[in-house]
Short mmCIF file of C-alpha atoms in Angstrom, two decimals:
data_model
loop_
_atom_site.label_atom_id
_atom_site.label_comp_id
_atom_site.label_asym_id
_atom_site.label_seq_id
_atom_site.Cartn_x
_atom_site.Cartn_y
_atom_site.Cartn_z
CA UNK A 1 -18.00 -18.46 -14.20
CA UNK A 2 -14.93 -17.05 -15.74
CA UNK A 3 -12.60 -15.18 -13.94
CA UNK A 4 -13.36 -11.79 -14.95
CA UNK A 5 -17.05 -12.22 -13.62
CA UNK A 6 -15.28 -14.19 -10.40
CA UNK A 7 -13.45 -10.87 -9.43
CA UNK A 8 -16.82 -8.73 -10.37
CA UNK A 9 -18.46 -10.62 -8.30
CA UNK A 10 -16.12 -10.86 -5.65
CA UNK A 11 -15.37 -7.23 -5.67
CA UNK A 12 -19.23 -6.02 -5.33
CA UNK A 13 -19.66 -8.52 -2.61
CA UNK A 14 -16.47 -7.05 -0.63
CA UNK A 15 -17.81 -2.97 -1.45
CA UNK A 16 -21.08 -4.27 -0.21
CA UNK A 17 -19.69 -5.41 2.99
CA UNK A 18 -17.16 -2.14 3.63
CA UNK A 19 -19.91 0.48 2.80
CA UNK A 20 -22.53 -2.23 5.34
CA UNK A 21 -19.80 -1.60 8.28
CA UNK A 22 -19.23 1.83 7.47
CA UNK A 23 -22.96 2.78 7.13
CA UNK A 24 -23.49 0.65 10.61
CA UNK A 25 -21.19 3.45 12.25
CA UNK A 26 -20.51 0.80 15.09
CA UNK A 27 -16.70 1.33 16.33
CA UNK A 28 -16.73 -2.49 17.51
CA UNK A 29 -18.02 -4.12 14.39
CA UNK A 30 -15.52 -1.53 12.57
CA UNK A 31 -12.71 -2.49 14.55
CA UNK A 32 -13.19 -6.19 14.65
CA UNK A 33 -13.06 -6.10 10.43
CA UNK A 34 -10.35 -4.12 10.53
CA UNK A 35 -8.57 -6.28 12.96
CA UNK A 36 -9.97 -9.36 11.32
CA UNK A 37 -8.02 -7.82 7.69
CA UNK A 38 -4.95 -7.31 9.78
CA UNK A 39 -4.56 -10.87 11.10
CA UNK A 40 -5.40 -12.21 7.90
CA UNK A 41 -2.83 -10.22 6.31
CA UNK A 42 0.08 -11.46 8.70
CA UNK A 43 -0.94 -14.88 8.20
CA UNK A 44 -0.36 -14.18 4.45
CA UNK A 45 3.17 -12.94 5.07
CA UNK A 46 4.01 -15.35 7.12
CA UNK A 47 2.50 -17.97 5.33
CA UNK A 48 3.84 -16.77 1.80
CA UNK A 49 7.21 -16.67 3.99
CA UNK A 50 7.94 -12.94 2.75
CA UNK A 51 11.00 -11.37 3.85
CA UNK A 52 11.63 -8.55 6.60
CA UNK A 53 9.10 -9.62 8.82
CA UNK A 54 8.94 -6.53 10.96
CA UNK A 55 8.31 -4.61 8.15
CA UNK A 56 5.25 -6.52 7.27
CA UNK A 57 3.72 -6.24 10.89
CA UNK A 58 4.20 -2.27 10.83
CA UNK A 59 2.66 -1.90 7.91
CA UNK A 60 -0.40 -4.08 8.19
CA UNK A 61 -0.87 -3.12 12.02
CA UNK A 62 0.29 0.70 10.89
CA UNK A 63 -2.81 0.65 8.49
CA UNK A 64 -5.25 -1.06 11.09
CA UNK A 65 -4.15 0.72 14.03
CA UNK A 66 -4.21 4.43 12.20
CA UNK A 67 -7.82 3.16 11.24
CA UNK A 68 -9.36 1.89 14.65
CA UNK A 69 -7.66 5.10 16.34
CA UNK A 70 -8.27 7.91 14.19
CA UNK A 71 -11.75 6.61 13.97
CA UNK A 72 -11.89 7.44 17.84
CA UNK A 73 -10.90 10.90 17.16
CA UNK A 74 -12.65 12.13 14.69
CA UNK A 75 -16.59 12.12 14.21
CA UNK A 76 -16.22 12.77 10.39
CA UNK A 77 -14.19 9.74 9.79
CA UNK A 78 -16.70 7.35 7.73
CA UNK A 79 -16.90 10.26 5.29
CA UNK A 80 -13.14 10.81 4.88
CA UNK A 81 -12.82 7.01 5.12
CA UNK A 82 -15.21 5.98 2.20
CA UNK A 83 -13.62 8.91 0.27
CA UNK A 84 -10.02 7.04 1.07
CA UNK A 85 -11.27 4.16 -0.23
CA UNK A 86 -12.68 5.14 -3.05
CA UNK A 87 -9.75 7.49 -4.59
CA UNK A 88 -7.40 3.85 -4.07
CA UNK A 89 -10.13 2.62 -6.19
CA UNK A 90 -10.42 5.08 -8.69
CA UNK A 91 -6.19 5.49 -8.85
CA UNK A 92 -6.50 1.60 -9.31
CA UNK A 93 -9.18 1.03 -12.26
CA UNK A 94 -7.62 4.33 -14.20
CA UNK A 95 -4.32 3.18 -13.76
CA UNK A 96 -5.51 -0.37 -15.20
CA UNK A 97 -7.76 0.87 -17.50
CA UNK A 98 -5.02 3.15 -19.07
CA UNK A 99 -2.08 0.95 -18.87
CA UNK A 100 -4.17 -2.06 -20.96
CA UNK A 101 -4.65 0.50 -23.41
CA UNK A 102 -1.78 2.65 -23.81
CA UNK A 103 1.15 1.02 -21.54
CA UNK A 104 4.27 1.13 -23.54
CA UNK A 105 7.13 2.38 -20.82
CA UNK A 106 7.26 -0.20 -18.42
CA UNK A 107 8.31 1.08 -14.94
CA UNK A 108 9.71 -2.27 -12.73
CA UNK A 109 9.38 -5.31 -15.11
CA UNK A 110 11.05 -7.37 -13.61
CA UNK A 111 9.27 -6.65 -10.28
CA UNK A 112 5.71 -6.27 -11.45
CA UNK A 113 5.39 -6.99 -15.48
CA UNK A 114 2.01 -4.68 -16.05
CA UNK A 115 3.12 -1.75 -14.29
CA UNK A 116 3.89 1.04 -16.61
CA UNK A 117 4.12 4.91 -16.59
CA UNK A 118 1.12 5.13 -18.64
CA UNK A 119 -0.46 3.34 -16.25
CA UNK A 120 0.52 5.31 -12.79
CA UNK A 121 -0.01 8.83 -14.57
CA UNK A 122 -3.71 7.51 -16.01
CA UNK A 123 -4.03 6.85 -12.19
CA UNK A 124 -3.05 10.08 -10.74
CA UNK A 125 -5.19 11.39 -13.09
CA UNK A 126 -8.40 9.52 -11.89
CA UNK A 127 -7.03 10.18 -8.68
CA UNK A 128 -6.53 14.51 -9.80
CA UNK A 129 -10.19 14.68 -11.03
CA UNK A 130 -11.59 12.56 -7.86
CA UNK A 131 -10.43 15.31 -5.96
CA UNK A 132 -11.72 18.61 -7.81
CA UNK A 133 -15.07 17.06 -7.47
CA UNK A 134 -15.02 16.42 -4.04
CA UNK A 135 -12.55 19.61 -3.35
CA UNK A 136 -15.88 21.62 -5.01
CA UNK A 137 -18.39 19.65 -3.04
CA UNK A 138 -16.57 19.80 0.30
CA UNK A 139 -15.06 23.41 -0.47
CA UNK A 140 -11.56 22.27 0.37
CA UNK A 141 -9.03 23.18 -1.98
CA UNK A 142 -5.92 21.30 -1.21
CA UNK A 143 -7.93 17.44 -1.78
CA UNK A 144 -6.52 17.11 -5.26
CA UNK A 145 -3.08 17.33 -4.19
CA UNK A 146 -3.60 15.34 -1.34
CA UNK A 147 -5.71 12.72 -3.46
CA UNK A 148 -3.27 12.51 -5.97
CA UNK A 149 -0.27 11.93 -3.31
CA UNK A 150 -2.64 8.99 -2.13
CA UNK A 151 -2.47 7.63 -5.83
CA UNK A 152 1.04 7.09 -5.88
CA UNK A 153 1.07 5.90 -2.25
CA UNK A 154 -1.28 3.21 -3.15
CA UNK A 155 1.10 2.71 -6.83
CA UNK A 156 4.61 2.21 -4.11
CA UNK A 157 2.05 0.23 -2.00
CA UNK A 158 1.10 -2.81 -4.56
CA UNK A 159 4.70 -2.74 -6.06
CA UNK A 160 5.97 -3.37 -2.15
CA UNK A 161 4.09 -6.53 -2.33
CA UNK A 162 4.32 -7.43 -5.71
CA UNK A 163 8.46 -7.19 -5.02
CA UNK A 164 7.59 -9.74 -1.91
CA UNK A 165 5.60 -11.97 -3.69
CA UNK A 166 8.35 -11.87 -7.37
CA UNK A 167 10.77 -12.47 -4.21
CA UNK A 168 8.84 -15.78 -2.95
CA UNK A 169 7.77 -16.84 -6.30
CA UNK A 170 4.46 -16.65 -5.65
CA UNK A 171 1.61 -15.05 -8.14
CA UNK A 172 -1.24 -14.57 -5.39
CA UNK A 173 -0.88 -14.40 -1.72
CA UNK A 174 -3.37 -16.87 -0.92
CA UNK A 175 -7.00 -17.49 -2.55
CA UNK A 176 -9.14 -16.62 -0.08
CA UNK A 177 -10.81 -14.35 -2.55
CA UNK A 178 -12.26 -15.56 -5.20
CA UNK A 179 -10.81 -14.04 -8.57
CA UNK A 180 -8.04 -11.72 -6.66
CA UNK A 181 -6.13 -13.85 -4.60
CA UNK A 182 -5.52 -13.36 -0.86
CA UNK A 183 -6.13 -10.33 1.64
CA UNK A 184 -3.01 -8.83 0.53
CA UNK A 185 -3.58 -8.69 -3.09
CA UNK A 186 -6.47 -6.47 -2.16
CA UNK A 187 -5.45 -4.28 0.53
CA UNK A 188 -1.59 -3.92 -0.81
CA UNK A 189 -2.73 -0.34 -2.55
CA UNK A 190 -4.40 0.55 1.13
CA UNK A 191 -1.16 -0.44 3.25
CA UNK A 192 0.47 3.05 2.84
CA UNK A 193 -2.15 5.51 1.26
CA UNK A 194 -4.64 5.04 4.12
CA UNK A 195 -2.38 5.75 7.00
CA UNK A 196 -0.90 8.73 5.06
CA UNK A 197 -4.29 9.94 3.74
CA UNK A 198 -5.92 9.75 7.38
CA UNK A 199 -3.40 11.90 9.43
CA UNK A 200 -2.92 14.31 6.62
CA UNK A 201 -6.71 14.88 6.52
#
């Protein structure tokens, strides 16, 4: 299997398994993944021996704790939680789609190579249009703005670990993924956006 169809695979298997807990609507099954992510994530960092420590910890426990607690609070928060995801998603396979094809003006080469601002605005613009449609469906106005703010959060989040892992000379943060690396490669866009996303909405 080549790696393209690895990380297809892989990433269908791992959608399958978010929308399963979400859909289960079971705050201890929900909370042990996310805790499960989290741990897995500080082994990474510590592991991949990343600099500043603490900062790792607050943001990997800032994104799992902001999870588990504003699921307590609010009974809408699978909705606003699968739309989360999904607008990181989007902002991530415009941004990639866009940059392949039109990336000229690299942003941080030396930090992270593919990055460019063809790239990040192709994003924001998956991330724009996301919004509208489910601003119309939802009748709330201001979710393209705030969408498109979670866009570039998720953009500052994957260069924050792509600047820790240039730093350690390391490509992937482990391989316990199949095609994308470790638990940080996938959840680097989520570290920042999420928290942000969930106490602005």
């Amino acid at each position: 299997m080549n790696t393209m169809l690895t990380r297809l695979a892989t990433s269908l298997l791992l959608v399958l398994i978010i929308f399963l807990i979400i859909y289960l609507e079971n705050i201890w099954i929900f909370s042990l993944a996310i805790s499960f992510v989290c741990i897995l994530g500080i082994f990474e960092w510590v592991t991949n021996k990343f600099e500043h420590l603490f900062l790792g910890l607050f943001l990997i426990f800032g994104f799992g704790s902001c999870s588990i607690f504003y699921m307590l609070l609010n009974e809408n928060f699978y909705l606003l939680y699968v739309l989360i995801i999904m607008n990181t998603a989007i902002f991530d396979t415009f941004a990639y789609v866009i940059g392949t094809k039109f990336g000229a003006n690299f942003i941080v080469k030396k930090i992270s190579p593919n990055k460019t601002l063809e790239g990040l605005a192709g994003g924001m613009s998956g991330s724009i249009i996301f919004g509208l449609i489910c601003g119309h469906i939802f009748e709330i106005n201001f979710l393209p703005l705030i969408f498109m703010l979670g866009g570039f959060l998720a953009f500052i989040g994957d260069l924050l670990i792509s600047y820790f892992k240039r730093q350690s000379g390391v490509k992937d943060t482990g391989s316990i993924l199949p095609g994308h690396g470790g638990i940080l490669d996938r959840i680097d866009s989520h570290l920042i956006a999420t928290p942000v996303l969930i106490l602005l909405l």
